[in-house]
Amino acid sequence: MRKDQYILGIETSCDETAASIVKNGHEIISNVVASQIESHKRFGGVVPEVASRHHVEQITIVVEEALKQADMTPQDLDAVAVTEGPGLVGALLIGINAAKAFAFANGLPLVGVHHIAGHIYANALVQKMEFPLLALVVSGGHTELVLMKADGQFELIGETRDDAAGEAYDKVARVLNLPYPGGPHIDKLANESDEALQFPRAWLEEGSYDFSFSGLKSAVINYQHNAEQRGEEINPNHLAAGFQQSVVEVLTTKTIRAAREFKVKQVIAAGGVAANKGLRNSLEEAFIKENIPFYVPPIKLCTDNAAMIAAAGNSKYSAGHLSDMSMNGRPGLELNSWN
Ligand code: KG4
Ligand code: ZN
């Protein structure tokens, strides 16, 4: 019988300091996330220097807490997986240095994980991933359609040409004076709304799986500014609903088309914006009609966490891809296959 495999995951690429222990790539033993959202709120977005300082303060506590909650010692672990990129370089480096020190001190192998691979593998924590699989990755920094023909294989079939979906959510939220991060607030207003304003949909060239959200973002912001200049009150719910409908319709339509073309066995959604109720409902309904299984992790596994890094790290470690002590933070790291 194969021995159980325990991976410690560490994630510090943006504004969460997180550590987690995952068994055999799918069972969460502990999952600790220290959020910095409160500190960034007053600036209306993530301030890199503030993020780095928080990571330094939190990282040791969070790693110790992950071991404590799991009731494990470093000797019980098989490897340490850490987010290598993309992300804020100063923030990444804190997790990477902590992972290196931990691995070195305890004689453990080190595995560098791509943040988006992590978001995708959050799904392995809730169901068995079956291939070929299509992943819609929607976060603060990424909007991508990724085709996986096998475990550890990634083909980018579409991506945003400008803003990421989460970025557009956050910018529109700012115009409406909603707190950072704005995505969940827009989602709430949109769901409470009985009416939606009409905004454009960016389909791009026929057949393209790419996305664009900056035109929509500008249209929404202009609408708000014009109304302000005329001294007119706008209903923020109607505006939020109109914006969300446009984002959700484009994401859903392109995901369905790709799922059909590549005849996938499974469709999954990943990343912070996959926490969006409107998007989850739209994809769920659409894929029931398509008769293709669709999965999305619970909200706390959609936003940044280290269990997803441990899950992806488990697959990469099992495939024999290890990193060494020269690992560096790579803000522009590409999503490469490891199988
Ligand atoms: O994946 P994530 O936690 O961090 C990145 O890797 O970027 O995603 C954060 C993004 C933010 O832009 C946030 O506004 C968005 O996810 N978000 C949402 C919702 N919850 C978080 N966007 C729309 N609706 C939500 N419910
Ligand atoms: Zn993320």
mmCIF file of C-alpha atoms and ligand atoms in Angstrom:
data_model
loop_
_atom_site.group_PDB
_atom_site.id
_atom_site.type_symbol
_atom_site.label_atom_id
_atom_site.label_comp_id
_atom_site.label_asym_id
_atom_site.label_seq_id
_atom_site.Cartn_x
_atom_site.Cartn_y
_atom_site.Cartn_z
ATOM 1 C CA MET A 1 0.000 0.000 0.000
ATOM 2 C CA ARG A 2 1.245 3.495 -0.821
ATOM 3 C CA LYS A 3 2.332 5.537 2.140
ATOM 4 C CA ASP A 4 0.277 8.622 2.923
ATOM 5 C CA GLN A 5 1.837 11.848 1.710
ATOM 6 C CA TYR A 6 1.661 15.054 3.751
ATOM 7 C CA ILE A 7 2.542 18.407 2.155
ATOM 8 C CA LEU A 8 2.929 21.726 3.942
ATOM 9 C CA GLY A 9 1.712 24.536 1.657
ATOM 10 C CA ILE A 10 2.706 28.186 2.052
ATOM 11 C CA GLU A 11 1.102 31.114 0.208
ATOM 12 C CA THR A 12 2.080 34.806 0.449
ATOM 13 C CA SER A 13 1.700 36.111 -3.120
ATOM 14 C CA CYS A 14 -0.740 38.919 -2.333
ATOM 15 C CA ASP A 15 -2.644 39.925 0.797
ATOM 16 C CA GLU A 16 -3.149 36.650 2.674
ATOM 17 C CA THR A 17 -0.472 34.907 4.726
ATOM 18 C CA ALA A 18 -1.433 31.246 4.634
ATOM 19 C CA ALA A 19 -0.152 27.800 5.612
ATOM 20 C CA SER A 20 -1.874 24.444 5.341
ATOM 21 C CA ILE A 21 -1.211 20.724 5.573
ATOM 22 C CA VAL A 22 -2.872 18.486 3.005
ATOM 23 C CA LYS A 23 -2.864 14.685 2.966
ATOM 24 C CA ASN A 24 -2.491 12.851 -0.371
ATOM 25 C CA GLY A 25 -3.376 15.977 -2.352
ATOM 26 C CA HIS A 26 -7.036 16.015 -1.399
ATOM 27 C CA GLU A 27 -7.636 15.930 2.350
ATOM 28 C CA ILE A 28 -7.210 19.162 4.332
ATOM 29 C CA ILE A 29 -5.613 18.472 7.717
ATOM 30 C CA SER A 30 -5.191 22.132 8.656
ATOM 31 C CA ASN A 31 -5.770 25.397 6.796
ATOM 32 C CA VAL A 32 -4.713 28.718 8.334
ATOM 33 C CA VAL A 33 -5.240 32.071 6.610
ATOM 34 C CA ALA A 34 -4.249 35.433 8.122
ATOM 35 C CA SER A 35 -5.966 38.105 6.055
ATOM 36 C CA GLN A 36 -4.584 41.623 5.707
ATOM 37 C CA ILE A 37 -7.713 43.037 4.101
ATOM 38 C CA GLU A 38 -8.401 45.368 7.035
ATOM 39 C CA SER A 39 -4.964 47.017 6.645
ATOM 40 C CA HIS A 40 -5.360 47.590 2.906
ATOM 41 C CA LYS A 41 -8.964 48.826 3.063
ATOM 42 C CA ARG A 42 -8.084 52.397 3.932
ATOM 43 C CA PHE A 43 -5.881 52.609 0.822
ATOM 44 C CA GLY A 44 -8.581 51.126 -1.437
ATOM 45 C CA GLY A 45 -6.250 48.370 -2.653
ATOM 46 C CA VAL A 46 -3.200 46.277 -1.792
ATOM 47 C CA VAL A 47 -0.108 48.331 -0.907
ATOM 48 C CA PRO A 48 2.916 46.088 -1.631
ATOM 49 C CA GLU A 49 5.109 47.374 1.216
ATOM 50 C CA VAL A 50 2.285 46.986 3.718
ATOM 51 C CA ALA A 51 1.658 43.467 2.430
ATOM 52 C CA SER A 52 5.320 42.458 2.842
ATOM 53 C CA ARG A 53 5.474 43.796 6.375
ATOM 54 C CA HIS A 54 2.366 41.844 7.368
ATOM 55 C CA HIS A 55 3.724 38.652 5.816
ATOM 56 C CA VAL A 56 6.947 39.009 7.825
ATOM 57 C CA GLU A 57 4.945 39.421 11.023
ATOM 58 C CA GLN A 58 2.556 36.568 10.332
ATOM 59 C CA ILE A 59 4.467 33.848 8.493
ATOM 60 C CA THR A 60 6.053 32.040 11.451
ATOM 61 C CA ILE A 61 2.853 32.196 13.483
ATOM 62 C CA VAL A 62 0.775 30.886 10.600
ATOM 63 C CA VAL A 63 3.124 27.959 9.831
ATOM 64 C CA GLU A 64 3.297 26.994 13.513
ATOM 65 C CA GLU A 65 -0.486 27.204 13.756
ATOM 66 C CA ALA A 66 -0.902 24.923 10.716
ATOM 67 C CA LEU A 67 1.292 22.282 12.383
ATOM 68 C CA LYS A 68 -0.458 22.732 15.726
ATOM 69 C CA GLN A 69 -3.960 22.399 14.286
ATOM 70 C CA ALA A 70 -2.851 19.278 12.424
ATOM 71 C CA ASP A 71 -1.211 17.957 15.602
ATOM 72 C CA MET A 72 1.908 17.204 13.558
ATOM 73 C CA THR A 73 5.639 17.881 13.690
ATOM 74 C CA PRO A 74 7.901 18.715 10.719
ATOM 75 C CA GLN A 75 9.075 15.057 10.785
ATOM 76 C CA ASP A 76 5.572 13.960 9.762
ATOM 77 C CA LEU A 77 5.794 15.935 6.520
ATOM 78 C CA ASP A 78 6.978 14.758 3.086
ATOM 79 C CA ALA A 79 7.619 18.109 1.379
ATOM 80 C CA VAL A 80 7.106 21.873 1.530
ATOM 81 C CA ALA A 81 5.259 23.566 -1.348
ATOM 82 C CA VAL A 82 5.296 27.330 -1.757
ATOM 83 C CA THR A 83 3.900 29.864 -4.236
ATOM 84 C CA GLU A 84 6.807 30.813 -6.517
ATOM 85 C CA GLY A 85 4.818 33.326 -8.626
ATOM 86 C CA PRO A 86 3.093 35.259 -10.024
ATOM 87 C CA GLY A 87 2.396 37.916 -7.402
ATOM 88 C CA LEU A 88 4.027 40.818 -5.602
ATOM 89 C CA VAL A 89 7.730 40.072 -5.509
ATOM 90 C CA GLY A 90 8.320 41.312 -1.950
ATOM 91 C CA ALA A 91 5.344 39.311 -0.722
ATOM 92 C CA LEU A 92 6.361 36.144 -2.599
ATOM 93 C CA LEU A 93 9.889 36.299 -1.193
ATOM 94 C CA ILE A 94 8.680 36.096 2.400
ATOM 95 C CA GLY A 95 6.848 32.831 1.786
ATOM 96 C CA ILE A 96 9.694 31.456 -0.315
ATOM 97 C CA ASN A 97 12.356 32.261 2.278
ATOM 98 C CA ALA A 98 10.218 30.805 5.051
ATOM 99 C CA ALA A 99 9.688 27.640 2.969
ATOM 100 C CA LYS A 100 13.394 27.339 2.177
ATOM 101 C CA ALA A 101 14.388 27.776 5.826
ATOM 102 C CA PHE A 102 11.768 25.262 6.958
ATOM 103 C CA ALA A 103 12.768 22.727 4.296
ATOM 104 C CA PHE A 104 16.488 23.133 5.005
ATOM 105 C CA ALA A 105 16.119 22.940 8.786
ATOM 106 C CA ASN A 106 13.984 19.803 8.563
ATOM 107 C CA GLY A 107 15.646 18.052 5.622
ATOM 108 C CA LEU A 108 12.519 18.252 3.467
ATOM 109 C CA PRO A 109 12.194 18.607 -0.323
ATOM 110 C CA LEU A 110 10.994 21.966 -1.666
ATOM 111 C CA VAL A 111 8.408 22.417 -4.432
ATOM 112 C CA GLY A 112 7.687 25.764 -6.140
ATOM 113 C CA VAL A 113 4.043 26.124 -7.215
ATOM 114 C CA HIS A 114 2.413 28.487 -9.711
ATOM 115 C CA HIS A 115 -0.350 30.457 -7.974
ATOM 116 C CA ILE A 116 -2.893 29.670 -10.709
ATOM 117 C CA ALA A 117 -2.076 25.951 -10.598
ATOM 118 C CA GLY A 118 -2.924 26.303 -6.916
ATOM 119 C CA HIS A 119 -6.301 27.906 -7.641
ATOM 120 C CA ILE A 120 -7.088 25.100 -10.094
ATOM 121 C CA TYR A 121 -6.059 22.349 -7.643
ATOM 122 C CA ALA A 122 -8.345 23.818 -4.963
ATOM 123 C CA ASN A 123 -10.837 21.632 -6.802
ATOM 124 C CA ALA A 124 -8.891 18.473 -5.936
ATOM 125 C CA LEU A 125 -9.763 19.225 -2.292
ATOM 126 C CA VAL A 126 -13.469 18.795 -2.973
ATOM 127 C CA GLN A 127 -13.803 16.281 -5.810
ATOM 128 C CA LYS A 128 -11.784 13.985 -8.068
ATOM 129 C CA MET A 129 -10.435 15.926 -11.027
ATOM 130 C CA GLU A 130 -11.118 14.082 -14.317
ATOM 131 C CA PHE A 131 -9.351 14.856 -17.582
ATOM 132 C CA PRO A 132 -9.657 16.437 -20.082
ATOM 133 C CA LEU A 133 -10.776 19.246 -17.844
ATOM 134 C CA LEU A 134 -11.522 22.897 -18.541
ATOM 135 C CA ALA A 135 -10.736 25.452 -15.818
ATOM 136 C CA LEU A 136 -12.112 28.973 -15.789
ATOM 137 C CA VAL A 137 -9.654 30.886 -13.621
ATOM 138 C CA VAL A 138 -11.002 34.241 -12.453
ATOM 139 C CA SER A 139 -9.118 36.172 -9.798
ATOM 140 C CA GLY A 140 -7.842 39.641 -8.964
ATOM 141 C CA GLY A 141 -4.881 39.240 -11.311
ATOM 142 C CA HIS A 142 -6.020 36.591 -13.832
ATOM 143 C CA THR A 143 -8.842 35.683 -16.171
ATOM 144 C CA GLU A 144 -7.967 32.549 -18.090
ATOM 145 C CA LEU A 145 -9.402 29.447 -19.693
ATOM 146 C CA VAL A 146 -7.007 26.561 -19.080
ATOM 147 C CA LEU A 147 -7.351 23.132 -20.714
ATOM 148 C CA MET A 148 -5.852 20.213 -18.781
ATOM 149 C CA LYS A 149 -5.525 16.988 -20.785
ATOM 150 C CA ALA A 150 -3.878 15.249 -17.816
ATOM 151 C CA ASP A 151 -2.786 15.861 -14.244
ATOM 152 C CA GLY A 152 -0.104 18.568 -14.221
ATOM 153 C CA GLN A 153 -0.656 19.575 -17.865
ATOM 154 C CA PHE A 154 -1.826 23.091 -18.662
ATOM 155 C CA GLU A 155 -2.737 24.683 -22.010
ATOM 156 C CA LEU A 156 -3.769 28.307 -21.968
ATOM 157 C CA ILE A 157 -6.580 28.645 -24.505
ATOM 158 C CA GLY A 158 -7.754 32.149 -23.620
ATOM 159 C CA GLU A 159 -6.864 35.031 -21.336
ATOM 160 C CA THR A 160 -7.726 38.644 -20.671
ATOM 161 C CA ARG A 161 -6.149 41.222 -22.932
ATOM 162 C CA ASP A 162 -6.432 43.979 -20.340
ATOM 163 C CA ASP A 163 -8.016 43.942 -16.880
ATOM 164 C CA ALA A 164 -8.653 40.762 -14.943
ATOM 165 C CA ALA A 165 -12.292 40.189 -13.966
ATOM 166 C CA GLY A 166 -11.527 40.773 -10.260
ATOM 167 C CA GLU A 167 -9.644 43.953 -11.075
ATOM 168 C CA ALA A 168 -12.678 45.285 -12.983
ATOM 169 C CA TYR A 169 -14.905 44.385 -10.026
ATOM 170 C CA ASP A 170 -12.609 46.221 -7.629
ATOM 171 C CA LYS A 171 -12.366 49.334 -9.818
ATOM 172 C CA VAL A 172 -16.118 49.576 -10.363
ATOM 173 C CA ALA A 173 -16.622 49.113 -6.623
ATOM 174 C CA ARG A 174 -14.319 52.045 -5.941
ATOM 175 C CA VAL A 175 -16.437 54.323 -8.108
ATOM 176 C CA LEU A 176 -19.454 53.269 -6.064
ATOM 177 C CA ASN A 177 -17.516 54.015 -2.840
ATOM 178 C CA LEU A 178 -17.657 50.396 -1.748
ATOM 179 C CA PRO A 179 -14.861 49.007 0.466
ATOM 180 C CA TYR A 180 -11.921 46.950 -0.828
ATOM 181 C CA PRO A 181 -12.068 44.232 -2.075
ATOM 182 C CA GLY A 182 -15.120 45.297 -4.014
ATOM 183 C CA GLY A 183 -16.124 42.002 -5.677
ATOM 184 C CA PRO A 184 -18.288 40.640 -2.862
ATOM 185 C CA HIS A 185 -20.044 44.035 -2.401
ATOM 186 C CA ILE A 186 -20.945 44.352 -6.085
ATOM 187 C CA ASP A 187 -22.142 40.751 -5.996
ATOM 188 C CA LYS A 188 -24.434 41.546 -3.070
ATOM 189 C CA LEU A 189 -25.880 44.723 -4.661
ATOM 190 C CA ALA A 190 -26.410 42.893 -7.957
ATOM 191 C CA ASN A 191 -28.256 40.064 -6.239
ATOM 192 C CA GLU A 192 -30.518 42.499 -4.406
ATOM 193 C CA SER A 193 -31.381 44.370 -7.582
ATOM 194 C CA ASP A 194 -34.649 43.992 -9.443
ATOM 195 C CA GLU A 195 -33.348 45.755 -12.527
ATOM 196 C CA ALA A 196 -30.091 45.924 -14.500
ATOM 197 C CA LEU A 197 -28.638 48.706 -16.622
ATOM 198 C CA GLN A 198 -27.435 47.690 -20.072
ATOM 199 C CA PHE A 199 -23.673 47.666 -20.632
ATOM 200 C CA PRO A 200 -21.640 46.309 -23.578
ATOM 201 C CA ARG A 201 -20.261 42.768 -23.839
ATOM 202 C CA ALA A 202 -16.746 42.327 -25.218
ATOM 203 C CA TRP A 203 -16.930 39.198 -27.409
ATOM 204 C CA LEU A 204 -13.738 40.011 -29.403
ATOM 205 C CA GLU A 205 -13.108 38.214 -32.732
ATOM 206 C CA GLU A 206 -15.280 35.269 -33.630
ATOM 207 C CA GLY A 207 -13.910 32.092 -32.087
ATOM 208 C CA SER A 208 -11.626 33.890 -29.644
ATOM 209 C CA TYR A 209 -11.456 32.594 -26.098
ATOM 210 C CA ASP A 210 -9.784 35.786 -24.917
ATOM 211 C CA PHE A 211 -11.475 38.298 -22.643
ATOM 212 C CA SER A 212 -11.471 42.064 -22.235
ATOM 213 C CA PHE A 213 -12.990 43.945 -19.333
ATOM 214 C CA SER A 214 -11.514 47.419 -19.565
ATOM 215 C CA GLY A 215 -14.159 48.696 -22.036
ATOM 216 C CA LEU A 216 -16.941 47.511 -19.754
ATOM 217 C CA LYS A 217 -15.206 49.029 -16.737
ATOM 218 C CA SER A 218 -14.903 52.392 -18.537
ATOM 219 C CA ALA A 219 -18.528 52.274 -19.695
ATOM 220 C CA VAL A 220 -19.696 51.745 -16.101
ATOM 221 C CA ILE A 221 -17.405 54.435 -14.683
ATOM 222 C CA ASN A 222 -18.456 56.937 -17.410
ATOM 223 C CA TYR A 223 -22.106 56.236 -16.759
ATOM 224 C CA GLN A 224 -21.609 57.034 -13.085
ATOM 225 C CA HIS A 225 -19.577 60.196 -13.778
ATOM 226 C CA ASN A 226 -22.043 61.522 -16.352
ATOM 227 C CA ALA A 227 -24.912 61.018 -13.952
ATOM 228 C CA GLU A 228 -22.960 62.823 -11.236
ATOM 229 C CA GLN A 229 -22.254 65.782 -13.533
ATOM 230 C CA ARG A 230 -25.929 66.103 -14.394
ATOM 231 C CA GLY A 231 -26.712 65.947 -10.693
ATOM 232 C CA GLU A 232 -28.734 62.756 -11.203
ATOM 233 C CA GLU A 233 -28.991 60.027 -8.599
ATOM 234 C CA ILE A 234 -28.243 56.580 -9.933
ATOM 235 C CA ASN A 235 -29.326 53.381 -8.312
ATOM 236 C CA PRO A 236 -26.087 51.543 -7.390
ATOM 237 C CA ASN A 237 -27.912 48.212 -7.381
ATOM 238 C CA HIS A 238 -28.976 48.658 -11.017
ATOM 239 C CA LEU A 239 -25.456 49.624 -11.989
ATOM 240 C CA ALA A 240 -23.890 46.684 -10.114
ATOM 241 C CA ALA A 241 -26.421 44.302 -11.664
ATOM 242 C CA GLY A 242 -25.732 45.604 -15.188
ATOM 243 C CA PHE A 243 -21.980 45.282 -14.746
ATOM 244 C CA GLN A 244 -22.244 41.798 -13.260
ATOM 245 C CA GLN A 245 -24.600 40.589 -16.006
ATOM 246 C CA SER A 246 -22.111 41.610 -18.657
ATOM 247 C CA VAL A 247 -19.164 39.898 -16.928
ATOM 248 C CA VAL A 248 -21.125 36.731 -16.157
ATOM 249 C CA GLU A 249 -22.644 36.398 -19.639
ATOM 250 C CA VAL A 250 -19.274 36.642 -21.401
ATOM 251 C CA LEU A 251 -17.508 34.281 -18.967
ATOM 252 C CA THR A 252 -20.318 31.712 -19.150
ATOM 253 C CA THR A 253 -20.715 31.816 -22.933
ATOM 254 C CA LYS A 254 -16.993 31.410 -23.679
ATOM 255 C CA THR A 255 -16.591 28.653 -21.093
ATOM 256 C CA ILE A 256 -19.465 26.676 -22.628
ATOM 257 C CA ARG A 257 -18.059 27.055 -26.139
ATOM 258 C CA ALA A 258 -14.609 25.854 -25.034
ATOM 259 C CA ALA A 259 -16.081 22.930 -23.071
ATOM 260 C CA ARG A 260 -17.930 21.778 -26.216
ATOM 261 C CA GLU A 261 -14.974 22.269 -28.562
ATOM 262 C CA PHE A 262 -12.502 20.373 -26.374
ATOM 263 C CA LYS A 263 -15.062 17.749 -25.329
ATOM 264 C CA VAL A 264 -14.041 17.957 -21.695
ATOM 265 C CA LYS A 265 -15.204 15.554 -18.981
ATOM 266 C CA GLN A 266 -15.389 18.266 -16.360
ATOM 267 C CA VAL A 267 -15.527 22.043 -16.016
ATOM 268 C CA ILE A 268 -14.251 23.782 -12.914
ATOM 269 C CA ALA A 269 -14.142 27.387 -11.767
ATOM 270 C CA ALA A 270 -11.294 28.740 -9.655
ATOM 271 C CA GLY A 271 -9.997 31.965 -8.104
ATOM 272 C CA GLY A 272 -11.515 34.745 -6.018
ATOM 273 C CA VAL A 273 -14.187 35.767 -8.542
ATOM 274 C CA ALA A 274 -15.430 32.146 -8.602
ATOM 275 C CA ALA A 275 -16.884 33.089 -5.201
ATOM 276 C CA ASN A 276 -19.355 35.276 -7.112
ATOM 277 C CA LYS A 277 -22.942 34.075 -6.654
ATOM 278 C CA GLY A 278 -24.131 35.335 -10.029
ATOM 279 C CA LEU A 279 -21.294 33.543 -11.829
ATOM 280 C CA ARG A 280 -21.681 30.316 -9.856
ATOM 281 C CA ASN A 281 -25.433 30.179 -10.563
ATOM 282 C CA SER A 282 -25.005 30.990 -14.224
ATOM 283 C CA LEU A 283 -22.305 28.318 -14.778
ATOM 284 C CA GLU A 284 -24.183 25.721 -12.719
ATOM 285 C CA GLU A 285 -27.389 26.203 -14.728
ATOM 286 C CA ALA A 286 -25.567 26.288 -18.050
ATOM 287 C CA PHE A 287 -23.648 23.069 -17.457
ATOM 288 C CA ILE A 288 -26.716 21.192 -16.226
ATOM 289 C CA LYS A 289 -28.183 21.963 -19.658
ATOM 290 C CA GLU A 290 -24.924 20.964 -21.372
ATOM 291 C CA ASN A 291 -24.838 17.762 -19.346
ATOM 292 C CA ILE A 292 -21.194 18.322 -18.383
ATOM 293 C CA PRO A 293 -20.238 18.060 -14.684
ATOM 294 C CA PHE A 294 -19.375 21.490 -13.267
ATOM 295 C CA TYR A 295 -17.614 22.107 -9.947
ATOM 296 C CA VAL A 296 -16.574 25.112 -7.943
ATOM 297 C CA PRO A 297 -14.875 24.943 -4.531
ATOM 298 C CA PRO A 298 -16.487 26.471 -1.425
ATOM 299 C CA ILE A 299 -15.802 30.209 -1.134
ATOM 300 C CA LYS A 300 -12.945 29.936 1.348
ATOM 301 C CA LEU A 301 -11.047 27.688 -1.075
ATOM 302 C CA CYS A 302 -11.752 30.046 -4.020
ATOM 303 C CA THR A 303 -9.949 33.023 -2.471
ATOM 304 C CA ASP A 304 -6.227 32.807 -1.681
ATOM 305 C CA ASN A 305 -5.263 29.990 0.703
ATOM 306 C CA ALA A 306 -2.392 27.543 1.170
ATOM 307 C CA ALA A 307 -4.376 24.294 0.982
ATOM 308 C CA MET A 308 -4.620 24.826 -2.782
ATOM 309 C CA ILE A 309 -0.821 25.301 -2.956
ATOM 310 C CA ALA A 310 -0.296 22.084 -0.982
ATOM 311 C CA ALA A 311 -2.728 20.224 -3.286
ATOM 312 C CA ALA A 312 -0.938 21.377 -6.458
ATOM 313 C CA GLY A 313 2.413 20.810 -4.724
ATOM 314 C CA ASN A 314 1.375 17.221 -3.979
ATOM 315 C CA SER A 315 0.827 16.514 -7.679
ATOM 316 C CA LYS A 316 4.080 18.210 -8.701
ATOM 317 C CA TYR A 317 6.073 16.463 -5.950
ATOM 318 C CA SER A 318 4.590 13.079 -6.901
ATOM 319 C CA ALA A 319 5.690 13.711 -10.492
ATOM 320 C CA GLY A 320 9.250 14.263 -9.209
ATOM 321 C CA HIS A 321 9.561 17.992 -9.891
ATOM 322 C CA LEU A 322 11.491 19.548 -7.066
ATOM 323 C CA SER A 323 12.927 23.024 -6.616
ATOM 324 C CA ASP A 324 16.211 23.878 -4.977
ATOM 325 C CA MET A 325 17.548 26.585 -2.701
ATOM 326 C CA SER A 326 18.061 28.944 -5.649
ATOM 327 C CA MET A 327 14.274 29.434 -5.953
ATOM 328 C CA ASN A 328 13.373 33.102 -6.287
ATOM 329 C CA GLY A 329 10.107 35.071 -6.295
ATOM 330 C CA ARG A 330 8.924 35.307 -9.920
ATOM 331 C CA PRO A 331 6.247 37.986 -10.383
ATOM 332 C CA GLY A 332 5.693 37.103 -14.065
ATOM 333 C CA LEU A 333 5.969 33.301 -13.810
ATOM 334 C CA GLU A 334 4.148 31.433 -16.628
ATOM 335 C CA LEU A 335 1.938 28.434 -16.027
ATOM 336 C CA ASN A 336 4.052 25.539 -17.321
ATOM 337 C CA SER A 337 3.092 21.870 -17.279
ATOM 338 C CA TRP A 338 4.951 19.533 -14.944
ATOM 339 C CA ASN A 339 3.764 16.351 -16.618
HETATM 340 O O1 KG4 B 1 -7.946 34.739 -6.036
HETATM 341 P P1 KG4 B 1 -7.972 35.940 -5.180
HETATM 342 O O2 KG4 B 1 -8.310 35.779 -3.718
HETATM 343 O O3 KG4 B 1 -6.608 36.702 -5.248
HETATM 344 C C1 KG4 B 1 -5.870 36.779 -6.444
HETATM 345 O O4 KG4 B 1 -5.121 35.802 -6.735
HETATM 346 O O5 KG4 B 1 -6.061 37.786 -7.148
HETATM 347 O O6 KG4 B 1 -9.013 36.961 -5.874
HETATM 348 C C2 KG4 B 1 -9.289 38.222 -5.353
HETATM 349 C C3 KG4 B 1 -10.342 38.880 -6.229
HETATM 350 C C4 KG4 B 1 -10.637 40.345 -5.846
HETATM 351 O O7 KG4 B 1 -10.586 41.122 -7.024
HETATM 352 C C5 KG4 B 1 -12.055 40.275 -5.284
HETATM 353 O O8 KG4 B 1 -12.797 41.462 -5.473
HETATM 354 C C6 KG4 B 1 -12.635 39.123 -6.078
HETATM 355 O O9 KG4 B 1 -11.585 38.184 -6.145
HETATM 356 N N1 KG4 B 1 -13.818 38.548 -5.428
HETATM 357 C C7 KG4 B 1 -15.048 38.592 -5.982
HETATM 358 C C8 KG4 B 1 -15.927 37.990 -5.052
HETATM 359 N N2 KG4 B 1 -15.186 37.568 -3.973
HETATM 360 C C9 KG4 B 1 -13.889 37.924 -4.233
HETATM 361 N N3 KG4 B 1 -15.468 39.112 -7.148
HETATM 362 C C10 KG4 B 1 -16.779 39.018 -7.426
HETATM 363 N N4 KG4 B 1 -17.683 38.473 -6.583
HETATM 364 C C11 KG4 B 1 -17.315 37.935 -5.399
HETATM 365 N N5 KG4 B 1 -18.221 37.394 -4.594
HETATM 366 ZN ZN ZN B 2 -5.250 34.112 -6.064
#
